Coordinates of C-alpha atoms in Angstrom, one line a residue:
M125 CA 119.5 47.0 -120.4
P126 CA 119.9 46.9 -124.1
A127 CA 117.0 47.6 -126.4
Q128 CA 115.1 44.6 -127.9
K129 CA 113.6 44.3 -131.4
I130 CA 110.1 42.9 -132.0
S131 CA 108.9 41.7 -135.3
I132 CA 105.7 43.0 -137.0
S133 CA 103.6 40.0 -135.9
E134 CA 104.9 40.5 -132.4
K135 CA 103.7 44.0 -132.6
H136 CA 100.2 43.0 -133.2
S137 CA 100.5 40.4 -130.4
L138 CA 101.8 43.2 -128.1
K139 CA 98.8 45.3 -129.0
L140 CA 96.3 42.5 -128.1
L141 CA 98.0 41.9 -124.8
T142 CA 97.8 45.8 -124.0
D143 CA 94.0 45.5 -125.0
M144 CA 93.5 42.5 -122.6
E145 CA 95.7 43.5 -119.7
P146 CA 96.0 47.3 -119.3
K147 CA 98.4 47.0 -116.4
N148 CA 101.7 48.5 -115.6
I149 CA 104.1 45.5 -116.2
S150 CA 107.8 45.5 -117.2
P151 CA 109.0 45.4 -120.8
Q152 CA 110.7 42.1 -120.3
V153 CA 107.4 40.4 -119.2
Y154 CA 105.7 42.0 -122.3
V155 CA 108.4 40.4 -124.6
E156 CA 108.0 37.1 -123.0
R157 CA 104.3 37.0 -123.4
V158 CA 104.5 38.1 -127.0
K159 CA 106.9 35.3 -127.8
E160 CA 104.7 32.9 -125.9
M161 CA 101.7 33.9 -128.0
N162 CA 103.7 33.7 -131.2
N163 CA 104.8 30.0 -130.3
E164 CA 101.2 29.1 -129.6
S165 CA 99.9 30.5 -132.8
S166 CA 101.4 27.7 -135.0
N167 CA 98.1 25.9 -134.9
S168 CA 95.8 28.9 -134.3
T169 CA 95.6 32.6 -135.2
I170 CA 96.4 35.3 -132.8
A171 CA 92.8 36.5 -132.9
E172 CA 91.7 33.0 -131.6
I173 CA 94.2 33.1 -128.7
A174 CA 93.1 36.7 -127.9
T175 CA 89.5 35.6 -128.0
S176 CA 90.0 32.6 -125.7
Q177 CA 92.0 34.8 -123.2
S178 CA 89.4 37.5 -123.2
G179 CA 86.6 35.2 -122.3
L180 CA 84.7 34.7 -125.7
N181 CA 84.3 31.1 -126.9
N182 CA 83.3 31.5 -130.5
G183 CA 86.0 33.4 -132.3
D184 CA 85.6 37.1 -133.0
E185 CA 81.8 36.8 -133.2
P186 CA 79.8 37.1 -130.1
S187 CA 77.8 34.1 -129.0
T188 CA 74.2 33.9 -130.2
K189 CA 73.1 31.7 -127.4
V190 CA 71.1 33.4 -124.5
T191 CA 71.5 32.1 -121.1
C192 CA 68.6 31.8 -118.6
M193 CA 70.0 34.6 -116.5
Q194 CA 70.1 37.0 -119.5
W195 CA 66.6 36.3 -120.3
I196 CA 65.6 37.0 -116.7
T197 CA 67.6 40.4 -116.7
V198 CA 66.0 41.5 -119.9
M199 CA 62.5 40.5 -118.6
I200 CA 63.2 42.5 -115.5
L201 CA 64.3 45.5 -117.4
C202 CA 61.3 45.3 -119.7
F203 CA 59.0 45.0 -116.7
V204 CA 60.3 48.2 -115.1
N205 CA 60.3 50.0 -118.4
L206 CA 56.6 49.0 -118.7
I207 CA 55.5 50.3 -115.3
N208 CA 57.7 53.3 -115.8
Y209 CA 55.7 54.5 -118.9
M210 CA 52.4 53.5 -117.3
D211 CA 53.2 56.0 -114.4
R212 CA 54.0 58.8 -116.9
F213 CA 50.8 58.7 -118.8
T214 CA 48.3 57.6 -116.2
I215 CA 47.4 61.3 -115.5
A216 CA 46.8 61.9 -119.3
G217 CA 44.0 59.4 -119.2
V218 CA 42.2 61.4 -116.5
L219 CA 43.4 64.9 -117.4
T220 CA 40.0 66.4 -117.5
D221 CA 39.2 65.1 -113.9
V222 CA 42.6 66.5 -112.8
K223 CA 42.0 70.0 -114.3
K224 CA 38.6 70.0 -112.6
H225 CA 39.9 69.0 -109.3
F226 CA 42.7 71.7 -109.1
D227 CA 40.6 74.2 -111.3
I228 CA 43.3 74.8 -113.9
G229 CA 43.5 75.4 -117.6
D230 CA 45.3 73.7 -120.5
D231 CA 48.6 75.5 -119.7
K232 CA 48.8 74.3 -116.1
G233 CA 47.5 70.9 -117.2
G234 CA 50.5 70.6 -119.7
L235 CA 52.9 72.0 -117.1
L236 CA 52.3 68.7 -115.0
Q237 CA 54.0 66.7 -117.7
T238 CA 56.6 69.4 -118.5
A239 CA 57.7 69.7 -114.8
F240 CA 58.2 66.1 -114.6
V241 CA 60.3 65.8 -117.8
V242 CA 62.3 68.9 -116.8
T243 CA 63.6 67.2 -113.5
Y244 CA 64.0 64.0 -115.5
M245 CA 66.3 65.5 -118.1
L246 CA 68.2 67.6 -115.6
F247 CA 69.2 64.6 -113.3
A248 CA 69.9 62.4 -116.4
P249 CA 73.6 63.6 -116.7
L250 CA 74.2 62.8 -113.0
F251 CA 73.0 59.2 -113.3
G252 CA 74.7 58.8 -116.6
Y253 CA 78.1 59.7 -114.9
L254 CA 77.3 57.4 -112.0
G255 CA 76.2 54.6 -114.4
D256 CA 79.5 54.5 -116.2
R257 CA 81.5 54.2 -113.0
Y258 CA 79.5 52.6 -110.2
N259 CA 77.1 49.7 -109.5
R260 CA 74.2 50.0 -111.8
K261 CA 71.8 47.8 -109.8
I262 CA 72.0 49.9 -106.7
I263 CA 71.4 53.1 -108.8
M264 CA 68.4 51.7 -110.7
A265 CA 66.9 50.2 -107.5
F266 CA 67.2 53.6 -105.8
G267 CA 65.5 55.3 -108.7
V268 CA 62.6 52.9 -109.0
F269 CA 61.9 53.1 -105.2
L270 CA 62.0 56.9 -105.4
W271 CA 59.5 57.3 -108.1
S272 CA 57.2 54.7 -106.6
L273 CA 57.2 56.5 -103.2
T274 CA 56.7 60.0 -104.7
T275 CA 54.0 58.8 -107.1
M276 CA 52.0 57.3 -104.2
A277 CA 52.5 60.5 -102.0
G278 CA 51.4 62.7 -104.8
S279 CA 48.1 60.9 -105.1
F280 CA 47.1 62.3 -101.7
M281 CA 47.9 65.9 -102.6
N282 CA 44.9 68.3 -102.7
T283 CA 46.9 71.4 -103.8
Y284 CA 48.2 72.1 -107.2
G285 CA 51.6 73.3 -106.1
Y286 CA 52.2 70.3 -104.0
F287 CA 51.0 67.9 -106.7
L288 CA 53.3 69.5 -109.2
F289 CA 56.2 69.2 -106.7
Y290 CA 55.7 65.5 -106.3
R291 CA 55.6 65.0 -110.2
M292 CA 58.9 66.6 -110.4
L293 CA 60.3 64.2 -107.8
V294 CA 59.0 61.3 -109.9
G295 CA 61.2 62.6 -112.8
I296 CA 64.4 62.3 -110.6
G297 CA 63.7 58.7 -109.8
E298 CA 63.0 57.8 -113.5
A299 CA 66.1 59.4 -114.8
S300 CA 68.2 56.9 -112.9
Y301 CA 66.6 54.0 -114.6
S302 CA 66.2 55.2 -118.1
T303 CA 69.9 56.2 -118.6
I304 CA 71.4 53.0 -117.4
A305 CA 69.0 50.1 -118.4
P306 CA 69.9 50.3 -122.3
T307 CA 73.6 50.0 -121.4
I308 CA 73.1 46.8 -119.5
I309 CA 71.4 45.3 -122.4
S310 CA 74.3 46.4 -124.6
D311 CA 76.8 44.8 -122.2
L312 CA 74.8 41.5 -122.3
F313 CA 74.3 41.2 -126.1
A314 CA 75.9 42.3 -129.3
K315 CA 74.9 43.0 -133.0
E316 CA 71.7 41.5 -134.2
L317 CA 70.9 39.9 -130.8
R318 CA 71.4 43.2 -129.2
S319 CA 68.9 44.9 -131.7
S320 CA 66.3 42.2 -130.9
M321 CA 66.6 42.7 -127.1
L322 CA 66.4 46.5 -127.5
A323 CA 63.4 46.0 -129.5
A324 CA 61.7 44.1 -126.6
F325 CA 63.0 46.7 -124.2
Y326 CA 61.5 49.8 -126.1
F327 CA 58.5 47.7 -127.1
A328 CA 57.5 48.4 -123.5
I329 CA 57.3 52.2 -124.0
P330 CA 54.2 52.4 -126.3
V331 CA 52.7 49.3 -124.5
G332 CA 53.2 51.0 -121.1
S333 CA 52.0 54.4 -122.3
G334 CA 48.8 52.6 -123.5
L335 CA 48.3 50.8 -120.3
G336 CA 48.7 54.1 -118.5
Y337 CA 45.7 55.5 -120.3
I338 CA 43.6 52.3 -119.6
V339 CA 44.7 52.0 -116.0
G340 CA 44.1 55.6 -115.2
S341 CA 40.7 55.8 -116.7
E342 CA 39.4 52.4 -115.5
M343 CA 40.7 52.9 -112.0
A344 CA 39.0 56.3 -111.9
K345 CA 35.8 54.7 -113.0
I346 CA 35.9 51.9 -110.6
F347 CA 36.8 53.9 -107.4
K348 CA 35.1 57.2 -108.5
G349 CA 38.5 59.1 -108.2
W350 CA 41.3 59.9 -110.5
Q351 CA 43.9 59.6 -107.7
W352 CA 43.4 55.8 -107.7
G353 CA 45.0 55.5 -111.2
L354 CA 48.2 56.7 -109.5
R355 CA 48.2 54.1 -106.8
V356 CA 48.7 51.0 -109.0
T357 CA 52.3 51.4 -110.3
P358 CA 53.9 52.1 -106.8
F359 CA 53.1 48.5 -105.8
A360 CA 54.5 47.2 -109.0
G361 CA 57.6 49.4 -108.5
I362 CA 58.5 47.8 -105.1
V363 CA 58.4 44.4 -106.7
A364 CA 60.7 45.7 -109.4
V365 CA 63.1 47.0 -106.7
L366 CA 63.4 43.5 -105.2
L367 CA 63.9 41.9 -108.6
I368 CA 66.7 44.4 -109.5
L369 CA 68.6 43.9 -106.2
F370 CA 68.3 40.2 -105.7
V371 CA 67.6 38.6 -109.1
M372 CA 69.0 40.7 -112.0
K373 CA 72.5 40.2 -113.3
E374 CA 74.8 43.2 -113.9
P375 CA 77.3 42.4 -116.6
S376 CA 80.8 44.1 -116.9
R377 CA 80.9 47.1 -119.1
G378 CA 81.9 45.9 -122.7
E379 CA 81.4 42.3 -121.8
S380 CA 79.4 41.4 -124.9
E381 CA 82.3 42.7 -127.1
G382 CA 85.0 40.8 -125.0
R383 CA 86.3 44.0 -123.7
S384 CA 85.2 43.8 -120.0
H385 CA 88.6 45.4 -118.9
L386 CA 87.7 48.8 -120.4
Q387 CA 88.1 51.7 -118.0
A388 CA 86.1 55.0 -118.1
T389 CA 87.7 58.3 -119.1
S390 CA 86.9 61.6 -117.4
W391 CA 83.4 63.0 -117.9
K392 CA 84.6 66.1 -119.6
S393 CA 86.6 64.0 -122.1
D394 CA 83.5 61.8 -122.8
L395 CA 81.5 64.9 -123.5
K396 CA 84.0 66.3 -125.9
I397 CA 84.3 63.0 -127.8
L398 CA 80.5 62.7 -128.0
M399 CA 80.0 66.2 -129.3
K400 CA 82.5 65.5 -132.1
N401 CA 80.5 62.3 -133.1
P402 CA 78.2 63.4 -136.1
S403 CA 76.1 60.3 -136.1
F404 CA 75.3 60.5 -132.4
M405 CA 74.6 64.3 -132.4
L406 CA 72.3 64.2 -135.5
S407 CA 70.5 61.1 -134.4
T408 CA 70.0 62.8 -131.1
A409 CA 68.5 65.8 -132.8
G410 CA 66.2 63.6 -134.8
F411 CA 65.2 61.7 -131.7
T412 CA 64.4 65.0 -130.1
C413 CA 61.7 65.6 -132.7
V414 CA 60.4 62.2 -132.0
A415 CA 60.2 63.0 -128.3
F416 CA 58.5 66.4 -129.0
V417 CA 55.7 64.7 -131.1
T418 CA 55.2 61.7 -128.8
G419 CA 55.1 64.0 -125.7
A420 CA 52.6 66.2 -127.2
L421 CA 50.3 63.4 -128.7
A422 CA 50.5 61.3 -125.5
W423 CA 49.5 64.2 -123.3
W424 CA 46.9 65.9 -125.5
G425 CA 45.7 63.1 -127.9
P426 CA 42.8 61.8 -125.7
I427 CA 41.4 65.1 -124.7
F428 CA 41.7 66.4 -128.4
I429 CA 39.9 63.4 -129.7
H430 CA 37.2 63.8 -127.1
Y431 CA 36.7 67.5 -128.1
G432 CA 36.2 66.4 -131.7
L433 CA 34.0 63.5 -130.8
V434 CA 31.4 65.6 -128.9
L435 CA 31.0 67.8 -132.1
Q436 CA 29.8 64.7 -134.1
P437 CA 26.0 63.8 -134.2
G438 CA 25.3 61.0 -131.7
Y439 CA 28.3 61.5 -129.6
E440 CA 27.5 64.6 -127.7
N441 CA 27.6 62.8 -124.3
A442 CA 30.8 60.8 -125.0
K443 CA 33.1 60.6 -121.9
L444 CA 36.8 61.2 -121.9
N445 CA 37.4 58.0 -120.0
S446 CA 36.1 56.0 -122.9
V447 CA 38.2 57.9 -125.5
A448 CA 41.4 57.5 -123.3
Y449 CA 40.6 53.7 -123.2
V450 CA 40.5 53.4 -126.9
F451 CA 43.5 55.7 -127.3
G452 CA 45.4 53.5 -125.1
V453 CA 44.5 50.3 -126.9
L454 CA 45.6 52.0 -130.2
T455 CA 48.9 53.1 -128.6
M456 CA 49.5 49.6 -127.4
C457 CA 48.8 47.9 -130.6
S458 CA 50.9 50.5 -132.6
G459 CA 53.8 49.7 -130.4
L460 CA 53.2 45.9 -130.8
I461 CA 53.6 46.3 -134.5
G462 CA 56.0 49.4 -134.9
V463 CA 58.8 48.6 -132.6
P464 CA 59.3 45.0 -133.7
L465 CA 58.8 46.1 -137.3
G466 CA 61.6 48.7 -137.0
M467 CA 63.9 46.1 -135.6
W468 CA 63.0 43.7 -138.4
L469 CA 63.6 46.1 -141.1
S470 CA 66.8 47.2 -139.6
Q471 CA 68.2 43.7 -139.5
R472 CA 67.0 42.8 -143.0
L473 CA 68.2 46.0 -144.7
R474 CA 71.4 46.7 -142.7
A475 CA 73.3 43.7 -144.4
K476 CA 72.7 45.3 -147.8
Y477 CA 72.7 49.0 -147.0
Q478 CA 74.8 50.2 -144.1
Q479 CA 72.9 53.4 -143.8
A480 CA 69.7 51.5 -143.4
D481 CA 69.0 52.5 -139.7
P482 CA 68.9 56.3 -140.0
L483 CA 67.0 56.0 -143.3
I484 CA 64.3 53.8 -141.7
C485 CA 63.9 56.5 -138.9
A486 CA 63.7 59.3 -141.6
V487 CA 61.0 57.5 -143.6
G488 CA 59.1 56.7 -140.4
L489 CA 58.8 60.3 -139.5
L490 CA 58.2 61.7 -143.0
L491 CA 55.4 59.2 -143.4
S492 CA 53.8 59.9 -140.0
A493 CA 53.6 63.6 -140.5
P494 CA 50.8 63.7 -143.2
L495 CA 49.0 60.8 -141.4
L496 CA 48.7 62.6 -138.1
Y497 CA 47.7 65.9 -139.9
F498 CA 44.8 64.3 -141.7
A499 CA 43.9 62.5 -138.4
S500 CA 43.7 65.8 -136.6
S501 CA 41.6 67.3 -139.5
L502 CA 39.1 64.5 -139.3
A503 CA 38.6 64.1 -135.5
N504 CA 35.5 66.1 -135.7
V505 CA 34.1 64.5 -138.8
N506 CA 34.8 60.8 -138.9
I507 CA 36.0 59.2 -135.7
T508 CA 36.7 55.8 -137.2
L509 CA 38.9 57.2 -140.0
C510 CA 40.6 59.4 -137.4
Y511 CA 41.5 56.4 -135.2
I512 CA 42.8 54.5 -138.3
L513 CA 45.1 57.3 -139.3
I514 CA 46.3 57.8 -135.8
F515 CA 47.1 54.1 -135.5
I516 CA 49.2 54.0 -138.8
G517 CA 50.9 57.3 -137.9
E518 CA 51.9 55.9 -134.5
V519 CA 53.2 52.7 -136.1
S520 CA 55.5 54.8 -138.4
L521 CA 56.6 56.8 -135.4
N522 CA 57.4 53.7 -133.3
L523 CA 59.8 52.4 -136.0
N524 CA 62.3 54.8 -134.4
W525 CA 62.6 53.6 -130.8
S526 CA 64.8 50.5 -130.9
I527 CA 66.8 51.8 -134.0
V528 CA 67.9 55.1 -132.4
A529 CA 69.0 53.2 -129.3
D530 CA 71.0 50.8 -131.4
I531 CA 72.7 53.6 -133.4
L532 CA 73.8 55.1 -130.1
L533 CA 75.2 51.9 -128.9
Y534 CA 77.2 51.0 -131.9
V535 CA 78.7 54.5 -132.6
V536 CA 79.7 55.0 -128.9
S537 CA 82.3 53.1 -126.7
P538 CA 81.0 51.0 -123.9
T539 CA 82.6 53.1 -121.2
R540 CA 80.8 56.2 -122.2
R541 CA 77.4 54.7 -123.1
S542 CA 75.5 55.8 -120.0
T543 CA 76.9 59.3 -120.5
A544 CA 75.8 59.3 -124.0
E545 CA 72.3 58.0 -123.0
A546 CA 72.1 60.8 -120.4
F547 CA 73.2 63.4 -122.9
Q548 CA 70.6 62.2 -125.4
I549 CA 67.9 62.1 -122.7
L550 CA 68.9 65.7 -121.7
V551 CA 68.8 67.1 -125.2
S552 CA 65.8 65.2 -126.4
H553 CA 63.7 66.1 -123.4
A554 CA 64.9 69.7 -123.0
F555 CA 63.8 70.4 -126.6
G556 CA 61.3 67.6 -127.0
D557 CA 58.6 66.4 -124.6
A558 CA 59.7 68.7 -121.7
G559 CA 58.3 71.6 -123.4
S560 CA 55.8 70.1 -126.0
P561 CA 52.9 69.5 -123.5
Y562 CA 53.2 73.0 -122.0
L563 CA 53.9 74.6 -125.5
I564 CA 50.7 72.9 -127.0
G565 CA 48.7 73.8 -124.0
S566 CA 49.9 77.5 -124.1
L567 CA 49.2 77.7 -127.9
S568 CA 45.8 76.2 -127.2
E569 CA 45.0 78.9 -124.8
F570 CA 46.3 81.6 -127.3
F571 CA 44.1 80.3 -130.1
K572 CA 41.2 79.9 -127.7
G573 CA 41.3 83.6 -126.9
I574 CA 41.4 84.5 -130.7
L575 CA 38.7 82.1 -131.7
S576 CA 36.4 83.2 -128.7
F577 CA 36.8 86.7 -129.6
G578 CA 35.8 85.9 -133.1
T579 CA 32.9 83.9 -132.1
V580 CA 31.6 86.8 -129.8
A581 CA 32.2 89.5 -132.3
F582 CA 30.7 87.8 -135.4
S583 CA 28.4 85.0 -134.4
T584 CA 24.7 85.8 -134.1
S585 CA 24.0 82.7 -132.1
T586 CA 26.5 83.3 -129.2
P587 CA 25.0 85.4 -126.5
L588 CA 26.8 88.7 -125.9
Y589 CA 27.5 90.3 -122.5
S590 CA 27.8 94.1 -122.6
S591 CA 28.2 96.9 -120.2
T592 CA 28.8 100.7 -120.4
Y593 CA 31.7 102.4 -118.9
A594 CA 32.7 106.1 -119.6
N595 CA 30.0 106.2 -122.4
Q596 CA 31.8 103.3 -124.1
S597 CA 30.2 99.9 -124.9
I598 CA 32.4 97.0 -123.8
I599 CA 31.7 93.5 -125.1
S600 CA 33.0 90.7 -122.8
V601 CA 33.8 87.0 -123.8
P602 CA 31.5 84.4 -122.5
P603 CA 32.9 82.8 -119.4
S604 CA 33.6 79.3 -121.0
P605 CA 34.5 78.7 -124.7
S606 CA 32.2 76.7 -126.9
P607 CA 33.1 73.1 -127.8
Q608 CA 33.9 74.1 -131.2
V609 CA 36.5 76.7 -130.0
L610 CA 37.9 74.1 -127.6
F611 CA 38.4 71.7 -130.5
R612 CA 39.8 74.2 -133.0
S613 CA 42.3 75.8 -130.6
L614 CA 43.9 72.4 -129.6
Q615 CA 43.8 71.3 -133.2
Y616 CA 45.8 74.3 -134.5
A617 CA 48.2 73.8 -131.7
L618 CA 48.7 70.1 -132.5
F619 CA 49.5 70.9 -136.1
T620 CA 52.9 72.0 -134.8
T621 CA 53.9 68.4 -134.4
C622 CA 53.7 67.8 -138.2
F623 CA 56.2 70.4 -138.9
V624 CA 58.6 69.0 -136.2
E625 CA 58.3 65.4 -137.7
V626 CA 59.5 66.7 -141.0
L627 CA 62.4 68.3 -139.3
G628 CA 63.3 65.2 -137.5
G629 CA 63.2 63.3 -140.8
L630 CA 65.8 65.7 -142.2
F631 CA 68.1 65.1 -139.2
F632 CA 68.0 61.3 -139.7
L633 CA 68.7 61.8 -143.4
L634 CA 71.9 63.7 -142.4
T635 CA 72.8 60.9 -139.9
A636 CA 72.9 58.6 -142.8
L637 CA 75.8 60.5 -144.4
H638 CA 78.0 59.8 -141.3
V639 CA 76.9 56.6 -139.7
V640 CA 79.1 54.2 -141.5
E641 CA 82.3 56.1 -140.7
D642 CA 81.4 56.7 -137.1
K643 CA 80.4 53.0 -136.6
A644 CA 83.9 51.9 -138.0
A645 CA 85.6 54.5 -135.7
A646 CA 83.8 53.0 -132.7
E647 CA 84.8 49.5 -133.5
R648 CA 88.4 50.5 -134.0
L649 CA 88.4 52.1 -130.6
L650 CA 86.9 49.0 -129.1
Q651 CA 89.7 46.9 -130.6
G652 CA 92.3 49.2 -129.2
E653 CA 93.4 50.6 -132.5
D654 CA 92.6 54.1 -131.7
N655 CA 93.2 53.7 -127.9
P656 CA 95.8 56.2 -126.5
A657 CA 96.5 53.6 -123.8
V658 CA 97.6 51.2 -126.5
N659 CA 99.3 53.5 -128.9
C660 CA 101.7 55.0 -126.5
D661 CA 105.4 54.9 -126.3
L662 CA 105.5 51.1 -126.0
Y663 CA 105.8 51.0 -129.8
S664 CA 106.2 53.2 -132.9
D665 CA 104.7 53.1 -136.3
S666 CA 107.9 51.5 -137.8
S667 CA 108.1 48.0 -138.9
D668 CA 110.0 47.1 -135.8
V669 CA 109.3 48.1 -132.2
E670 CA 112.0 49.1 -129.8
I671 CA 111.5 48.8 -126.1
G672 CA 114.1 50.9 -124.5
K673 CA 115.1 51.2 -120.8
H674 CA 112.3 51.9 -118.5
S675 CA 113.9 50.9 -115.2

């Protein structure tokens, strides 16, 4: 058949049609639809027609009205995230009892959290791949059921090896949920409304962590056994499974941006594109530093404060359960303030400064570093001032949660957001909180050996144990370190977190150099302007488009 010429306005109409209906149809049908759209556009713009055909009702801007089902979906996701983090940090509230029960030191105590995070991060890419391609409700329900079951089973283990194994299985279950839930929120909402809903979702992290300390310590006190702290969240998990399967709505991918027809590309292609995205990679590096610090503080914070408290006059008989309770309340309150504050600052400043999001994250980390340093220095001197500094430092740290998630979502295409979440989880946990509890515990044991030796060698108040072998006098270290050594060794180890926070601040400052360009590139891709499926042989870059013979 003879070639047909299409005008410039028809070219853009053709592009919109290709965006909306990525099907293999004949060139003749394309031409007819283009002409039909141009005739209809006499009283309305092409953008309005495209919007009405793609399912949006308010022009190019997404609707700001939240339906009842959307509210219910967000509340379910927030509930699951809450009990998710409760489960993670219940053990931290009773760590001293756990160590006594299994007769382990700080290193193996930290390994419990590290083992959980290792499996969590290793399985995240798998669930990220599945989440971009298959039913997300089924995947999440499976994950929540798995971690509920293994958490309950682990509470009955009396051998450290078996208990460690079940904590690793818990990580597999939680990986399925954490990689997928933010993408569902992204597909339900856009722009400022998305930021607000993400703030509500990530608000559950510090609150859930705080509840974990409180539930763990209080249940151990009530039932005279630390295991009972682990038996609360499994029942809530079963309720969550039912809500996910029978109540929650799963939106189409890209629905909030009016692009629910988008198709996923190959996993290899997704990874290549993500690794070439500077904003995503640098913000992931910055978030890795956040994960390192939060993981270390969440696991060792209560026991460190307890070590410092017993050194103060009048607090010699202080209990870890009481310290964990206060630490949990502080963590909850810091989340109640920090996460919404980060979202509020983002929405206020982003309109004036397009680089506001990464800059807020950088300021939060750089401010938190000295606050946490002085809090650690005062833990054995003034407990009230220590708590105040920890609270302000955690508020500054919590500014990051919803903002980092928002950055990921607006610089990445909808069809690879689960993969991006999984990649961020893998990297941030591999180099963040997967190793930080064990690293801090190992450093504490290292400093403990050095400080104990110094105490034995140079302190006249510490009893020495000596023996003679081959005419040589041997001085042995006392069987258990003094309270002062316990405190100092863990304090020196925790100082590491301050340097990591400064490093994270630098990564976010570098993110600010690229975020505007990468956000614009993602928006162009969403509109089909950089989509290879659109910019194919159907039209060229000339002012006219020629459709040749295809049949």
